[in-house]
Short mmCIF file of C-alpha atoms in Angstrom, two decimals:
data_model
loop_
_atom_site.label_atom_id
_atom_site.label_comp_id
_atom_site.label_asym_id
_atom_site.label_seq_id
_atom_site.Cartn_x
_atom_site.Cartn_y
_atom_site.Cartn_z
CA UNK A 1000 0.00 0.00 0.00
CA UNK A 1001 1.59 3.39 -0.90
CA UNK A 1002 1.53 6.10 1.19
CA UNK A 1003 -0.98 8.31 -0.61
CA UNK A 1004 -3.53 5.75 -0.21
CA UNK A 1005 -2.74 5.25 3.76
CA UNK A 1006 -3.52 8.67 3.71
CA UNK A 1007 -6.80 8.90 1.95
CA UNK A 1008 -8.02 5.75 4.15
CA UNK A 1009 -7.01 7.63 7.08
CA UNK A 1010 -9.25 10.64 6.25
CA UNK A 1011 -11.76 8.57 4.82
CA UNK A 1012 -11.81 6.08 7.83
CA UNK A 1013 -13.47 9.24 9.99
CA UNK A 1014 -16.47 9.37 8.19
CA UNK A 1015 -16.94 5.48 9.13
CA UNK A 1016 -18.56 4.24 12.32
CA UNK A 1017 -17.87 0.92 13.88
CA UNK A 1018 -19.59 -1.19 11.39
CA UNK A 1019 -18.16 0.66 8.42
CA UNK A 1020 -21.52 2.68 7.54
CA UNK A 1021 -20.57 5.76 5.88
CA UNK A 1022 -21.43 9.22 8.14
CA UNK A 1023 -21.80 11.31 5.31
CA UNK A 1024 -25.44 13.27 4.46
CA UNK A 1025 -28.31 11.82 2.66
CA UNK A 1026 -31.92 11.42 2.51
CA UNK A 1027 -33.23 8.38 0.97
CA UNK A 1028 -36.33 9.50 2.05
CA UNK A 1029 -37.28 13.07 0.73
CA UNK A 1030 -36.29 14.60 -2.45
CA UNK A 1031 -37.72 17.91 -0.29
CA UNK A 1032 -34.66 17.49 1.66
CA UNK A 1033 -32.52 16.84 -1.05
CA UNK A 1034 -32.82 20.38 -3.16
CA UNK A 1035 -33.07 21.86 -0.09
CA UNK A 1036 -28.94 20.93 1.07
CA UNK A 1037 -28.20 21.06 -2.21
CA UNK A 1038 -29.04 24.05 -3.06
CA UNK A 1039 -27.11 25.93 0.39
CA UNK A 1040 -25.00 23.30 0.68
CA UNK A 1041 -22.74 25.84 -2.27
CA UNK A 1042 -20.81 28.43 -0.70
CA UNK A 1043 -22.23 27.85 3.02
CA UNK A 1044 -20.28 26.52 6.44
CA UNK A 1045 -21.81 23.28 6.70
CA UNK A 1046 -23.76 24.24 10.03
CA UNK A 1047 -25.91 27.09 8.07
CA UNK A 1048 -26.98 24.17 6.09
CA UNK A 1049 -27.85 21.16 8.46
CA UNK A 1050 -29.58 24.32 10.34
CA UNK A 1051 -31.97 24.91 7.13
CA UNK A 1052 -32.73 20.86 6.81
CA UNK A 1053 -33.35 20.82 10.46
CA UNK A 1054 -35.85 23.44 11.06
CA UNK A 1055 -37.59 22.49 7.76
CA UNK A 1056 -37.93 18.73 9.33
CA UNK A 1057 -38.91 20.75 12.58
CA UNK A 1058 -42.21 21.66 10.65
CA UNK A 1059 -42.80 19.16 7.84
CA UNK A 1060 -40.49 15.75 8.91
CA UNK A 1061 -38.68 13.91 6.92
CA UNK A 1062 -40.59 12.07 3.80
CA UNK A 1063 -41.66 15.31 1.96
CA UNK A 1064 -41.19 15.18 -1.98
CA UNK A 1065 -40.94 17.80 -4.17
CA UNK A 1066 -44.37 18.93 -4.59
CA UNK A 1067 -44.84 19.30 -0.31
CA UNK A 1068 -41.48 21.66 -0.87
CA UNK A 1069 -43.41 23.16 -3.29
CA UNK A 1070 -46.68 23.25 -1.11
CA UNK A 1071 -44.91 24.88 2.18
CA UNK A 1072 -43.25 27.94 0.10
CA UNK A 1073 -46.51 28.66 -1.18
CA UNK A 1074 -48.82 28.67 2.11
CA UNK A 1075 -46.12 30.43 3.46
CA UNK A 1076 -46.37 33.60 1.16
CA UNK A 1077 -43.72 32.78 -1.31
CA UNK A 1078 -39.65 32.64 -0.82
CA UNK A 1079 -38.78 35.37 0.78
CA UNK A 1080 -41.23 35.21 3.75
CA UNK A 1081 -40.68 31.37 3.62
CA UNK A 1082 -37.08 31.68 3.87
CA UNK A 1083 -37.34 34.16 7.22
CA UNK A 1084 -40.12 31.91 8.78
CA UNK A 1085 -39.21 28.51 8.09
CA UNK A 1086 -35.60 28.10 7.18
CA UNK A 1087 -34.44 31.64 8.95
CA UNK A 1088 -32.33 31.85 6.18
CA UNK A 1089 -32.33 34.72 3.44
CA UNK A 1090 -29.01 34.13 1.89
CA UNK A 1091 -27.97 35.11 -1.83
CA UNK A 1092 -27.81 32.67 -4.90
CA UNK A 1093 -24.82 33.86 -5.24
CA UNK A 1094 -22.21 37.29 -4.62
CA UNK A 1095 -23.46 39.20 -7.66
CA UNK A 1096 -25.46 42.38 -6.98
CA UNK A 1097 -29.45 41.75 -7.30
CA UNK A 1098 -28.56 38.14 -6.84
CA UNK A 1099 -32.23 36.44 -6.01
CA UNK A 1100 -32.17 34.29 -2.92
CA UNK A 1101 -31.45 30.56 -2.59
CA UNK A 1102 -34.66 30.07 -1.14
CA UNK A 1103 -36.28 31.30 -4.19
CA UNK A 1104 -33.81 28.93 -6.29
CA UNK A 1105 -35.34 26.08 -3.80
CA UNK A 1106 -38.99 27.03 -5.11
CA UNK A 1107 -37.76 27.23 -9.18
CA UNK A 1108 -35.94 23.87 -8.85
CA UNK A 1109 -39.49 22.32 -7.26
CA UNK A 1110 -40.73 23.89 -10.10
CA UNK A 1111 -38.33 21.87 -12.61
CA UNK A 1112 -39.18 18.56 -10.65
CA UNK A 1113 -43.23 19.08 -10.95
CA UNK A 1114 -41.84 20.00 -14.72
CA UNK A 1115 -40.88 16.53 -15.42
CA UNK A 1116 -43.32 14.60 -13.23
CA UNK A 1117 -40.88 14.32 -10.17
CA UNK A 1118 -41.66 14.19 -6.59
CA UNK A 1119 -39.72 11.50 -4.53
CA UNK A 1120 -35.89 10.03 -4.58
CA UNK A 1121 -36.68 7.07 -6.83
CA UNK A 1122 -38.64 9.57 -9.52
CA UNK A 1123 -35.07 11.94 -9.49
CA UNK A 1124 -32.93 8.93 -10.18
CA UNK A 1125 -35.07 6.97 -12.68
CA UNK A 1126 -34.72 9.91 -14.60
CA UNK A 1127 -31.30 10.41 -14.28
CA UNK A 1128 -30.51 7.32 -15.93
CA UNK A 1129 -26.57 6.63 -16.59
CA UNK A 1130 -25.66 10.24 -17.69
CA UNK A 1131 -26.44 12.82 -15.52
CA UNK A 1132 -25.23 15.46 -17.67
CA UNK A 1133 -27.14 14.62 -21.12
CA UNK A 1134 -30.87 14.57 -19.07
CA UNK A 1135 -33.25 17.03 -19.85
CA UNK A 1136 -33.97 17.38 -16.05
CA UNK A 1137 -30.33 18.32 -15.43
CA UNK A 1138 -30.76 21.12 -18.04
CA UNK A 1139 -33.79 22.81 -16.59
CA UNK A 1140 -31.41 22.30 -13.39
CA UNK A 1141 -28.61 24.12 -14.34
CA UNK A 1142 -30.46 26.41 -16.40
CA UNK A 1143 -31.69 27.91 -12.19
CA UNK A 1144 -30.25 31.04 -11.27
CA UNK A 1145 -26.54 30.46 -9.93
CA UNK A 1146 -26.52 26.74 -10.50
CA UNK A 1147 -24.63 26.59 -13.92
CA UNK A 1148 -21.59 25.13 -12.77
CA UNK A 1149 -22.93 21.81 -12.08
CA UNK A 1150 -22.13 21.51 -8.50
CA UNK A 1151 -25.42 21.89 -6.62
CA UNK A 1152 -26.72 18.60 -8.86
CA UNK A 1153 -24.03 16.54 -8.45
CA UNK A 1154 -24.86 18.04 -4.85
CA UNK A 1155 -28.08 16.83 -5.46
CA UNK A 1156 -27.74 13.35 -6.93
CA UNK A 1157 -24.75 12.52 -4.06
CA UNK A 1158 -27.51 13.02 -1.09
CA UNK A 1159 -30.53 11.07 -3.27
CA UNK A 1160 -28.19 7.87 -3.46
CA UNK A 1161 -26.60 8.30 -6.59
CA UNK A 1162 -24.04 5.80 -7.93
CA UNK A 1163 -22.81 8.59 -9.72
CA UNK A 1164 -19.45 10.38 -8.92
CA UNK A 1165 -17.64 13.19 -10.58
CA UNK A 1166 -13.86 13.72 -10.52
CA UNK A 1167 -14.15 17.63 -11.02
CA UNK A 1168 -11.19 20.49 -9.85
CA UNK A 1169 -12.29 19.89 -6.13
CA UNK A 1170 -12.16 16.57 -5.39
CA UNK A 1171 -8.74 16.11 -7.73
CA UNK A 1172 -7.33 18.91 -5.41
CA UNK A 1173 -8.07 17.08 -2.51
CA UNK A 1174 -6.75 13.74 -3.72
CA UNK A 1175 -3.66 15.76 -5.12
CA UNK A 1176 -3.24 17.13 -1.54
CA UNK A 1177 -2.34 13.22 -0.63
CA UNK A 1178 -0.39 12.07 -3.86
CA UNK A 1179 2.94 11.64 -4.01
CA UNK A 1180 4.76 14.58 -6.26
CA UNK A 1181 5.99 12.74 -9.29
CA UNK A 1182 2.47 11.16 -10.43
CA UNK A 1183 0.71 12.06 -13.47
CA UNK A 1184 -3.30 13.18 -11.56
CA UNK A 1185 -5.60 11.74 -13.91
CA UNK A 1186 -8.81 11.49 -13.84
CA UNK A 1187 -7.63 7.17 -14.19
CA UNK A 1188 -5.16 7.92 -10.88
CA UNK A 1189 -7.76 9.52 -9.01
CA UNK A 1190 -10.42 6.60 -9.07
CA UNK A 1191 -7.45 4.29 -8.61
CA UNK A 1192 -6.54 6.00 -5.87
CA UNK A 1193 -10.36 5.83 -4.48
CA UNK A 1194 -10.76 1.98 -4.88
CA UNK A 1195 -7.31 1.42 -3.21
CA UNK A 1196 -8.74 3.13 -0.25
CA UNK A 1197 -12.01 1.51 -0.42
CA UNK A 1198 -9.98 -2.19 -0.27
CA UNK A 1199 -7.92 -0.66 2.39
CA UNK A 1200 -10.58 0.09 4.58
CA UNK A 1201 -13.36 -3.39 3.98
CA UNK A 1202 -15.76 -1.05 2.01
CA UNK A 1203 -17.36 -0.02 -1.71
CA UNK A 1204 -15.94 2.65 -3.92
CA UNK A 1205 -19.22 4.33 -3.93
CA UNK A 1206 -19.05 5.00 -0.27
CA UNK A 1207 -15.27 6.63 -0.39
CA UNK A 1208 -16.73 8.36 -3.51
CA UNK A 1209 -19.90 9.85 -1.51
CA UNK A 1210 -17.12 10.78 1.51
CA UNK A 1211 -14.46 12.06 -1.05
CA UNK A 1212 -17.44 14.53 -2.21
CA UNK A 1213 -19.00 15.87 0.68
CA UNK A 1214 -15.46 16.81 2.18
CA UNK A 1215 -13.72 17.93 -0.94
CA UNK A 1216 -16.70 20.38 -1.06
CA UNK A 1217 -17.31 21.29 2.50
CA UNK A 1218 -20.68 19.68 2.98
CA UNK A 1219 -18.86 17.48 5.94
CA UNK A 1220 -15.34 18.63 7.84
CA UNK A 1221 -12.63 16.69 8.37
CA UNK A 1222 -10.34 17.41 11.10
CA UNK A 1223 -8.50 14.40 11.39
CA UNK A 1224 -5.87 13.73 14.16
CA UNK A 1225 -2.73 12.58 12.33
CA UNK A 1226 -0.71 12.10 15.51
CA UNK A 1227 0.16 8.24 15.51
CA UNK A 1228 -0.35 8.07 11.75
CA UNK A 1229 2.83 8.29 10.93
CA UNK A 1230 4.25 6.15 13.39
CA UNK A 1231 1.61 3.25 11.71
CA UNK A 1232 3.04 4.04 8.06
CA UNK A 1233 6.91 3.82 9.33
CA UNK A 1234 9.73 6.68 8.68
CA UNK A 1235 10.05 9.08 6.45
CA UNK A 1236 6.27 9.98 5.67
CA UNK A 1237 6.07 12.58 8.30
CA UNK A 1238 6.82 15.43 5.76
CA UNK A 1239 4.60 18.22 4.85
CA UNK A 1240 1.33 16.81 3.56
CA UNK A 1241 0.93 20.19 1.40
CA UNK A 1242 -0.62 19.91 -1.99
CA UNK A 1243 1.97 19.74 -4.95
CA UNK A 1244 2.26 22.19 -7.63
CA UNK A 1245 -0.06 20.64 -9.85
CA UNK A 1246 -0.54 22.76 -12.83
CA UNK A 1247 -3.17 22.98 -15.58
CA UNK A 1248 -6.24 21.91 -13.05
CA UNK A 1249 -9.35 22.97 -14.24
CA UNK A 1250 -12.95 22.48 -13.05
CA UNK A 1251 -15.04 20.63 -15.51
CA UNK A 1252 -17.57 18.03 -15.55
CA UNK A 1253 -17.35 16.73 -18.46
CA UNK A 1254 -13.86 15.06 -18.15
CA UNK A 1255 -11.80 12.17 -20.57
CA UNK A 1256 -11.04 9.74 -18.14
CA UNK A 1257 -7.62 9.07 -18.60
CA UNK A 1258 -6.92 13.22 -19.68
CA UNK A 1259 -4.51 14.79 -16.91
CA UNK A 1260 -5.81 17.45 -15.36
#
């Protein structure tokens, strides 16, 4: 095992309890609760955003779909009072000036769903199908204010139960942060790297995938304590664990898998 993978298993292994169950975000249950994180999960301390789910759940519970989102903006007099009664949260879209808030992206995206005949988890995914990038739904999705870039779906897909995983400009970073200096980061050496970890630690690569995701893009924290790792791994690996000079990274999502970045 090479050192770069000791060291993604290591940070990985924290968002693992005792029986190897991933502790990263998701709800099976309610494509409500889905938009909802995905949508402040962007550009938000993690915090703001469980504190938006939970007072939502405080009021409607778990199991909404799309259409009770929908329902609860509405009675509640439209976005903006919605977002100061219910979610206590009136935060931009986005840092432009006259940016609309992402509570009124929350009611266009339940929009979109009703659009294509979506209300729960399983209707979002059966129409994903195998490309989430070529589906009309993710068109009307990134066509919402702020949401071109493509991170609030993946956002979106990751806490439905997706399969799905992107190697874009964050999560390469944070898997370059790890590599050695003198490997070529491919998209290729990045998903290596991923189901090394996942053998490593008794687990599948969609679970390190779902963890390498939330923490590359701040939806969970990782503050690992790295103490007695390097005693475990032997001499010579305590150096600086900064990230190499990588050059030429880009964010993209639509990415030739074995293109450097």
């Amino acid at each position: 095992m090479t050192t770069s993978i000791a060291r993604l298993a290591r940070r990985c292994e924290e968002f693992l309890d005792d029986d190897g169950r991933p502790l990263t975000i998701g709800y099976p249950t309610s494509l409500a609760l889905c938009i909802l994180d995905a949508i402040y999960a962007t550009g938000s301390h993690p915090t703001a955003v469980g504190n938006v789910v939970d007072r939502y759940i405080a009021q409607h519970g778990t199991d909404d779909g799309a259409k009770s989102l929908r329902y609860s903006i509405a009675a509640t007099g439209g976005p903006v009072v919605w977002a100061e009664l219910v979610v206590c949260n009136l935060k931009p879209a986005s840092t432009q000036p006259g940016a609309v808030l992402k509570a009124e992206v929350v009611d266009r995206a339940t929009r979109v769903m009703a659009d294509h005949g979506i209300d729960t988890v399983d209707d979002l995914l059966g129409a994903v199908g195998d490309d989430p990038f070529t589906c009309e739904l993710s068109r009307s999705w990134l066509a919402l204010p702020s949401q071109s870039s493509g991170i609030s779906w993946m956002h979106l897909l990751m806490l439905a139960g997706s399969r799905h995983f992107e190697v874009d400009f964050r999560v390469a970073c944070y898997v370059a942060e790890l590599a050695e200096t003198d490997v070529d980061l491919t998209v290729d050496y990045v998903l290596e790297q991923i189901d090394a970890a996942a053998q490593c630690l008794g687990v599948e690569a969609e679970v390190i995938e779902r963890i390498v995701w939330q923490v590359s893009h701040r939806r969970i924290l990782s503050a690992p304590d790295t103490s007695d790792f390097f005693a475990e791994v032997g001499p010579g690996f305590g150096d600086e664990m900064a990230a190499p000079a990588w050059g030429g990274l880009t964010e993209t999502r639509e990415i030739t898998r074995a293109a450097p970045f």
